[in-house]
Coordinates of C-alpha atoms in Angstrom, one line a residue:
Chain A
M1 CA 34.0 -17.5 -27.0
I2 CA 34.1 -18.1 -30.7
E3 CA 35.1 -21.6 -30.2
A4 CA 32.3 -22.2 -27.8
S5 CA 29.8 -20.7 -30.2
L6 CA 31.0 -22.8 -33.1
V7 CA 30.9 -26.0 -31.1
M8 CA 27.4 -25.4 -30.0
L9 CA 26.4 -24.5 -33.5
F10 CA 28.0 -27.7 -34.7
I11 CA 26.0 -29.7 -32.2
G12 CA 22.8 -27.9 -33.3
A13 CA 23.5 -28.6 -36.9
G14 CA 24.1 -32.2 -36.1
C15 CA 20.7 -32.4 -34.4
F16 CA 19.0 -30.9 -37.5
M17 CA 20.9 -33.3 -39.7
Y18 CA 19.7 -36.2 -37.6
R19 CA 16.1 -35.0 -38.1
L20 CA 16.9 -34.6 -41.8
L21 CA 18.1 -38.1 -42.2
R22 CA 15.9 -39.9 -39.7
G23 CA 12.6 -37.9 -39.7
P24 CA 10.0 -40.5 -40.5
S25 CA 8.2 -38.3 -42.9
L26 CA 9.0 -35.7 -45.5
P27 CA 7.8 -32.7 -43.4
D28 CA 10.1 -33.8 -40.6
R29 CA 13.0 -33.6 -43.0
V30 CA 12.0 -30.2 -44.2
V31 CA 12.0 -29.1 -40.5
G32 CA 15.6 -30.4 -40.4
V33 CA 16.6 -28.5 -43.5
D34 CA 15.0 -25.3 -42.3
G35 CA 16.7 -25.5 -39.0
L36 CA 20.0 -26.4 -40.6
L37 CA 19.9 -23.4 -42.8
S38 CA 19.1 -21.1 -40.0
T39 CA 22.0 -22.6 -38.0
I40 CA 24.3 -22.0 -41.0
V41 CA 23.2 -18.4 -41.2
I42 CA 24.1 -17.9 -37.5
A43 CA 27.4 -19.6 -38.1
I44 CA 28.3 -17.3 -41.0
V45 CA 27.5 -14.3 -38.7
V46 CA 29.7 -15.7 -36.0
V47 CA 32.6 -16.2 -38.4
A48 CA 32.1 -12.7 -39.7
T49 CA 32.4 -11.4 -36.2
D50 CA 35.6 -13.3 -35.7
K51 CA 37.1 -11.8 -38.8
H52 CA 35.6 -8.3 -38.1
S53 CA 34.4 -8.3 -41.6
G54 CA 31.2 -6.5 -42.4
L55 CA 31.2 -7.8 -46.0
T56 CA 30.9 -11.4 -45.0
V57 CA 27.6 -10.5 -43.5
E58 CA 26.3 -9.8 -47.0
T59 CA 26.3 -13.5 -47.8
V60 CA 23.8 -14.0 -45.0
L61 CA 21.2 -11.9 -46.8
V62 CA 21.2 -14.4 -49.7
A63 CA 21.2 -17.4 -47.3
V64 CA 18.1 -16.1 -45.5
L65 CA 16.2 -15.5 -48.6
V66 CA 17.2 -18.8 -50.2
G67 CA 16.2 -20.6 -47.0
F68 CA 12.8 -19.0 -47.0
V69 CA 12.1 -19.7 -50.7
G70 CA 13.3 -23.2 -50.3
T71 CA 11.1 -24.0 -47.3
T72 CA 8.1 -22.5 -49.0
A73 CA 8.8 -24.3 -52.2
L74 CA 9.1 -27.6 -50.4
S75 CA 5.8 -26.9 -48.6
R76 CA 4.0 -26.3 -51.9
F77 CA 5.5 -29.5 -53.2
I78 CA 4.3 -31.5 -50.2
E79 CA 0.9 -29.9 -50.5
R80 CA 0.5 -30.9 -54.2
R81 CA 2.2 -34.3 -54.0
G82 CA -0.1 -36.0 -51.5
D83 CA 2.6 -38.3 -50.4
Chain B
M1 CA -4.2 10.9 -29.1
T2 CA -1.5 9.3 -31.2
P3 CA -1.4 10.8 -34.6
S4 CA -2.0 8.5 -37.5
V5 CA -0.2 8.8 -40.8
R6 CA -1.4 7.4 -44.1
L7 CA 1.6 5.9 -45.9
P8 CA 2.0 4.0 -49.2
T9 CA 3.6 1.2 -47.2
L10 CA 5.0 -0.7 -50.1
V11 CA 6.9 2.3 -51.5
L12 CA 8.3 3.1 -48.1
W13 CA 9.3 -0.4 -47.4
L14 CA 11.2 -0.7 -50.7
T15 CA 12.9 2.6 -50.0
L16 CA 14.0 1.4 -46.6
L17 CA 15.3 -1.8 -48.1
W18 CA 17.3 0.2 -50.6
A19 CA 18.8 2.3 -47.9
L20 CA 19.7 -0.7 -45.8
L21 CA 21.2 -2.6 -48.7
W22 CA 23.5 0.2 -49.6
G23 CA 24.2 1.2 -46.0
D24 CA 23.6 4.7 -47.0
F25 CA 21.0 6.9 -45.5
S26 CA 22.0 10.2 -47.1
A27 CA 19.4 12.3 -48.8
A28 CA 20.7 11.3 -52.2
S29 CA 20.4 7.6 -51.5
L30 CA 17.0 7.9 -50.0
L31 CA 15.7 10.0 -53.0
A32 CA 17.1 7.5 -55.4
G33 CA 15.6 4.6 -53.5
L34 CA 12.2 6.4 -53.4
A35 CA 12.3 7.0 -57.1
I36 CA 13.1 3.4 -57.8
A37 CA 10.5 2.2 -55.4
I38 CA 7.8 4.2 -57.0
A39 CA 8.9 3.1 -60.5
V40 CA 8.8 -0.5 -59.4
V41 CA 5.4 -0.2 -57.9
V42 CA 4.0 1.6 -60.9
I43 CA 5.5 -0.8 -63.4
A44 CA 4.8 -4.1 -61.5
R45 CA 1.5 -3.3 -59.9
P46 CA 0.9 -5.9 -57.2
T47 CA -2.2 -7.8 -58.6
G48 CA -5.0 -9.3 -56.7
V49 CA -3.9 -8.0 -53.3
R50 CA -7.0 -6.4 -51.9
G51 CA -6.5 -5.2 -48.4
I52 CA -2.9 -6.3 -48.1
Q53 CA -1.6 -2.8 -48.0
L54 CA -1.5 -1.5 -44.5
T55 CA -1.9 2.1 -45.0
T56 CA -2.3 3.5 -41.5
F57 CA 0.5 3.7 -39.0
H58 CA 0.4 4.8 -35.4
P59 CA 4.0 5.2 -34.3
V60 CA 3.5 4.9 -30.6
S61 CA 1.2 1.9 -30.8
A62 CA 3.6 0.3 -33.2
L63 CA 6.4 0.7 -30.7
V64 CA 4.3 -0.9 -28.0
Y65 CA 3.5 -3.8 -30.3
L66 CA 7.1 -4.2 -31.2
G67 CA 8.2 -4.1 -27.5
Y68 CA 5.6 -6.7 -26.5
F69 CA 6.5 -8.8 -29.5
M70 CA 10.2 -8.8 -28.6
Y71 CA 9.4 -9.6 -25.0
Q72 CA 7.3 -12.5 -26.1
L73 CA 9.9 -13.7 -28.5
V74 CA 12.5 -13.9 -25.8
K75 CA 10.1 -15.5 -23.3
S76 CA 9.0 -18.1 -25.8
N77 CA 12.5 -19.2 -26.5
L78 CA 13.4 -19.4 -22.8
H79 CA 10.3 -21.5 -22.4
V80 CA 11.1 -23.9 -25.2
A81 CA 14.8 -24.1 -24.0
W82 CA 13.6 -25.0 -20.5
E83 CA 11.3 -27.6 -21.8
I84 CA 14.0 -29.2 -23.9
I85 CA 16.5 -29.3 -21.1
T86 CA 14.3 -30.7 -18.4
P87 CA 13.5 -34.3 -19.2
G88 CA 10.1 -35.8 -19.2
S89 CA 8.3 -32.6 -19.9
K90 CA 4.6 -33.1 -20.1
I91 CA 3.1 -31.5 -23.2
D92 CA -0.6 -31.3 -23.9
R93 CA -1.0 -30.6 -27.5
A94 CA -4.2 -29.2 -29.1
I95 CA -5.4 -27.1 -32.0
V96 CA -7.6 -24.2 -31.1
A97 CA -9.9 -22.1 -33.4
V98 CA -9.6 -18.4 -32.8
P99 CA -11.9 -16.2 -34.8
M100 CA -10.5 -12.9 -35.7
H101 CA -12.2 -9.5 -35.4
V102 CA -10.6 -7.8 -38.5
S103 CA -10.7 -8.9 -42.1
T104 CA -7.8 -7.1 -43.5
A105 CA -5.4 -9.7 -44.9
G106 CA -2.3 -7.8 -43.9
L107 CA -3.4 -7.4 -40.3
V108 CA -4.4 -11.1 -40.0
T109 CA -1.0 -12.1 -41.4
L110 CA 0.8 -10.0 -38.9
V111 CA -1.2 -11.5 -36.1
G112 CA -0.6 -15.0 -37.4
N113 CA 3.2 -14.4 -37.6
S114 CA 3.3 -12.8 -34.2
V115 CA 1.4 -15.8 -32.7
T116 CA 4.0 -18.2 -34.1
L117 CA 6.8 -16.4 -32.4
T118 CA 5.1 -16.3 -29.0
P119 CA 5.4 -18.9 -26.3
G120 CA 4.0 -22.3 -27.0
T121 CA 1.8 -21.3 -30.0
L122 CA 2.1 -21.9 -33.7
T123 CA -0.3 -20.8 -36.4
V124 CA -1.2 -23.8 -38.3
D125 CA -4.0 -22.7 -40.6
V126 CA -6.2 -19.9 -41.6
R127 CA -9.7 -20.5 -42.9
G128 CA -12.5 -18.3 -44.2
S129 CA -10.3 -15.7 -45.7
D130 CA -11.8 -15.7 -49.2
N131 CA -15.0 -13.8 -48.3
D132 CA -15.2 -10.5 -46.5
R133 CA -16.0 -11.9 -43.1
P134 CA -13.2 -12.1 -40.5
P135 CA -11.2 -15.3 -41.0
T136 CA -10.4 -17.9 -38.3
L137 CA -6.9 -18.7 -37.1
Y138 CA -6.1 -22.2 -36.0
I139 CA -3.4 -22.3 -33.4
H140 CA -1.4 -25.3 -32.3
V141 CA -0.4 -25.1 -28.6
L142 CA 2.0 -27.2 -26.6
H143 CA 0.3 -26.7 -23.2
Y144 CA -3.4 -26.6 -23.4
K145 CA -5.5 -25.5 -20.4
D146 CA -8.6 -24.3 -22.1
S147 CA -9.7 -22.5 -25.2
A148 CA -10.3 -19.2 -23.5
T149 CA -6.7 -18.7 -22.3
V150 CA -5.4 -19.4 -25.8
R151 CA -7.9 -17.0 -27.3
A152 CA -7.2 -14.3 -24.7
S153 CA -3.5 -14.3 -25.6
V154 CA -4.2 -14.2 -29.3
Y155 CA -6.7 -11.4 -28.9
R156 CA -4.1 -9.5 -26.9
L157 CA -1.8 -9.6 -29.9
E158 CA -4.5 -8.8 -32.3
R159 CA -5.4 -5.8 -30.3
L160 CA -1.9 -4.5 -30.3
V161 CA -1.5 -5.1 -34.1
V162 CA -4.8 -3.3 -34.9
K163 CA -3.9 -0.4 -32.6
A164 CA -0.6 -0.1 -34.4
F165 CA -1.7 -0.6 -38.0
G166 CA -5.4 -0.5 -38.2
T167 CA -7.9 2.2 -39.2
R168 CA -9.8 4.1 -36.6
Q169 CA -13.0 2.1 -37.1
Q170 CA -11.1 -1.2 -36.7
V171 CA -9.5 0.0 -33.5
A172 CA -12.9 1.0 -32.1
A173 CA -14.5 -2.3 -33.2
I174 CA -11.8 -4.4 -31.7
D175 CA -11.8 -2.5 -28.4
A176 CA -15.5 -3.1 -28.1
A177 CA -15.3 -6.8 -29.1
V178 CA -12.4 -7.7 -26.9
T179 CA -13.9 -6.3 -23.7
K180 CA -17.0 -8.2 -24.5
V181 CA -15.1 -11.5 -24.9
S182 CA -13.1 -11.1 -21.7
G183 CA -16.4 -10.2 -20.0
D184 CA -18.2 -13.5 -20.9
D185 CA -15.5 -16.1 -20.7
Chain C
M1 CA 36.5 -9.4 -28.9
S2 CA 34.6 -7.7 -26.1
I3 CA 32.9 -9.7 -23.4
V4 CA 29.5 -8.3 -24.2
S5 CA 29.4 -9.3 -27.8
G6 CA 31.0 -12.6 -26.9
V7 CA 28.1 -13.3 -24.5
F8 CA 25.6 -12.4 -27.2
L9 CA 27.3 -14.8 -29.7
V10 CA 27.4 -17.6 -27.2
V11 CA 23.8 -17.3 -26.0
G12 CA 22.6 -17.0 -29.6
S13 CA 24.5 -20.1 -30.6
A14 CA 23.2 -21.9 -27.5
L15 CA 19.7 -21.2 -28.6
A16 CA 20.4 -22.7 -32.0
M17 CA 21.8 -25.7 -30.4
I18 CA 18.7 -26.0 -28.1
G19 CA 16.5 -25.7 -31.1
G20 CA 18.3 -28.6 -32.7
I21 CA 18.0 -30.7 -29.5
G22 CA 14.3 -29.9 -29.5
T23 CA 13.8 -31.2 -33.0
V24 CA 15.4 -34.4 -31.9
R25 CA 13.5 -34.8 -28.6
F26 CA 10.0 -33.7 -29.4
P27 CA 7.8 -36.6 -30.3
D28 CA 5.9 -35.3 -33.3
F29 CA 6.1 -33.1 -36.3
L30 CA 4.2 -30.0 -35.1
S31 CA 6.1 -29.8 -31.8
R32 CA 9.4 -30.1 -33.7
M33 CA 8.2 -27.2 -35.8
H34 CA 7.8 -25.1 -32.6
A35 CA 11.5 -25.7 -31.8
A36 CA 12.9 -25.3 -35.3
A37 CA 11.0 -22.0 -36.1
K38 CA 11.4 -20.1 -32.8
A39 CA 14.8 -20.9 -31.4
P40 CA 17.1 -20.2 -34.4
T41 CA 15.2 -17.0 -35.1
L42 CA 15.9 -15.6 -31.7
G43 CA 19.4 -17.0 -31.9
L44 CA 20.0 -15.1 -35.1
L45 CA 18.7 -11.9 -33.4
L46 CA 21.1 -12.3 -30.5
V47 CA 24.1 -13.2 -32.6
A48 CA 23.3 -10.2 -34.9
I49 CA 23.4 -7.9 -31.9
G50 CA 26.7 -9.3 -30.8
A51 CA 28.1 -9.0 -34.3
A52 CA 26.8 -5.4 -34.7
I53 CA 28.5 -4.5 -31.4
E54 CA 31.7 -6.1 -32.4
I55 CA 32.1 -5.1 -36.0
G56 CA 30.6 -1.7 -35.7
T57 CA 31.0 -0.6 -39.3
E58 CA 28.0 1.1 -40.9
I59 CA 27.7 -1.5 -43.7
A60 CA 27.7 -4.3 -41.2
I61 CA 25.0 -2.8 -39.0
T62 CA 22.7 -2.0 -41.8
T63 CA 23.1 -5.4 -43.4
L64 CA 22.5 -7.1 -40.1
V65 CA 19.3 -5.1 -39.5
L66 CA 18.1 -6.1 -42.9
V67 CA 18.9 -9.8 -42.2
V68 CA 17.1 -9.7 -38.9
I69 CA 14.0 -8.1 -40.4
L70 CA 13.9 -10.6 -43.2
Q71 CA 14.4 -13.6 -40.9
L72 CA 11.7 -12.3 -38.5
L73 CA 9.3 -12.0 -41.4
S74 CA 10.1 -15.2 -43.2
S75 CA 10.6 -17.7 -40.4
P76 CA 7.0 -17.7 -39.2
V77 CA 5.6 -17.7 -42.7
G78 CA 7.7 -20.7 -43.7
A79 CA 6.7 -22.5 -40.5
H80 CA 3.0 -21.8 -41.2
A81 CA 3.3 -22.9 -44.9
L82 CA 5.0 -26.2 -43.9
S83 CA 2.5 -26.9 -41.1
R84 CA -0.4 -26.2 -43.2
A85 CA 0.8 -28.3 -46.1
S86 CA 1.8 -31.2 -44.0
R87 CA -1.5 -31.8 -42.2
R88 CA -2.5 -34.6 -44.5
Q89 CA 0.9 -36.3 -44.7
V90 CA 1.7 -36.4 -41.1
V91 CA -0.2 -38.1 -38.3
V92 CA -1.0 -35.1 -36.0
Q93 CA -0.8 -36.4 -32.5
L94 CA -2.8 -34.3 -30.1
D95 CA -3.5 -34.9 -26.5
D96 CA -6.5 -32.6 -26.4
V97 CA -9.0 -30.8 -28.6
D98 CA -8.6 -30.6 -32.3
Q99 CA -10.9 -27.8 -33.4
L100 CA -9.4 -27.7 -36.9
T101 CA -10.6 -31.2 -37.9
R102 CA -13.9 -30.4 -36.2
D103 CA -14.4 -27.3 -38.2
E104 CA -13.4 -29.0 -41.4
Q105 CA -15.9 -31.7 -40.9
D106 CA -18.9 -29.8 -39.5
G107 CA -18.3 -26.3 -40.8
P108 CA -17.1 -23.5 -38.5
A109 CA -18.8 -23.7 -35.2
A110 CA -19.9 -20.7 -33.3
D111 CA -17.7 -21.5 -30.4

């Protein structure tokens, strides 16, 4: 079960990375980053479940907040920069 | 008639965060969280946020909203999943203007967020929120049939949000307006 | 690892994978935003349920509840911020009406 989840998450992360590297425009790349971070968050929770560790989940808190701040900051940057 | 409670939402939200962070819901922890929340709000008064504070709360309607929202969230993802898996999906993209009925920033924000998480819709822009008239949401849809269907689903959400978090006048106003809209279209 | 929590984990991860595939397959920016904002959010919700069932300690459950609440609040806001900021930079391909550009040019119409 865990292996299946991790494989799928790996594929998903790979797709987001593809969008990050390929995405013809900057906003496409930000979509990739945002999805990538969400996938990483899910992966941390899956690993925490595997280890039965409630404390590992605490790191997810930080990841979610950082992801949100990062995406919003990038959005402001895009808005100001006028590519 | 569901009872409505006036709450200082920000203080309660901070207290809840405190309790969740420490994983401790005992009376001592909650009191400490409450004290800290009040201190924080008093010291760092949120500036320039007129109308952001949602101060009414109808518990039953809030649960209905939450249930509907969860159901839509699941449905939207099954929808998107299906689209991605079946090849050659025909998408018909459009941006539709949906004028709101309420002006409270907090309520409009909730509606906008809920719309993003429902099937096939994404809130792209909000205009006209600087004056006191109700703003207009601009929704990007993947399958466009006509503006009325898009608006109907957004209004359904708006109605649930207002019933859960709006003042009594807002609830009455939106009930009147929505029945009128669905009558004409 | 109980079957129930395993199923939640697998379905949640599958959703994240589907979200990723969506961002690759959809033809333009706004559609990709649809996939990237909705799928991982629900995926996290399901995985969190599975984790809560499996780990079961009080600290894990309260932290997971907090994480889910934060993600549900922040994901749509981030998507909206990005979509709104990118309208100028990205060619928005639409197949049908575009009432936003219409309203920008002519002023809000009484539609």
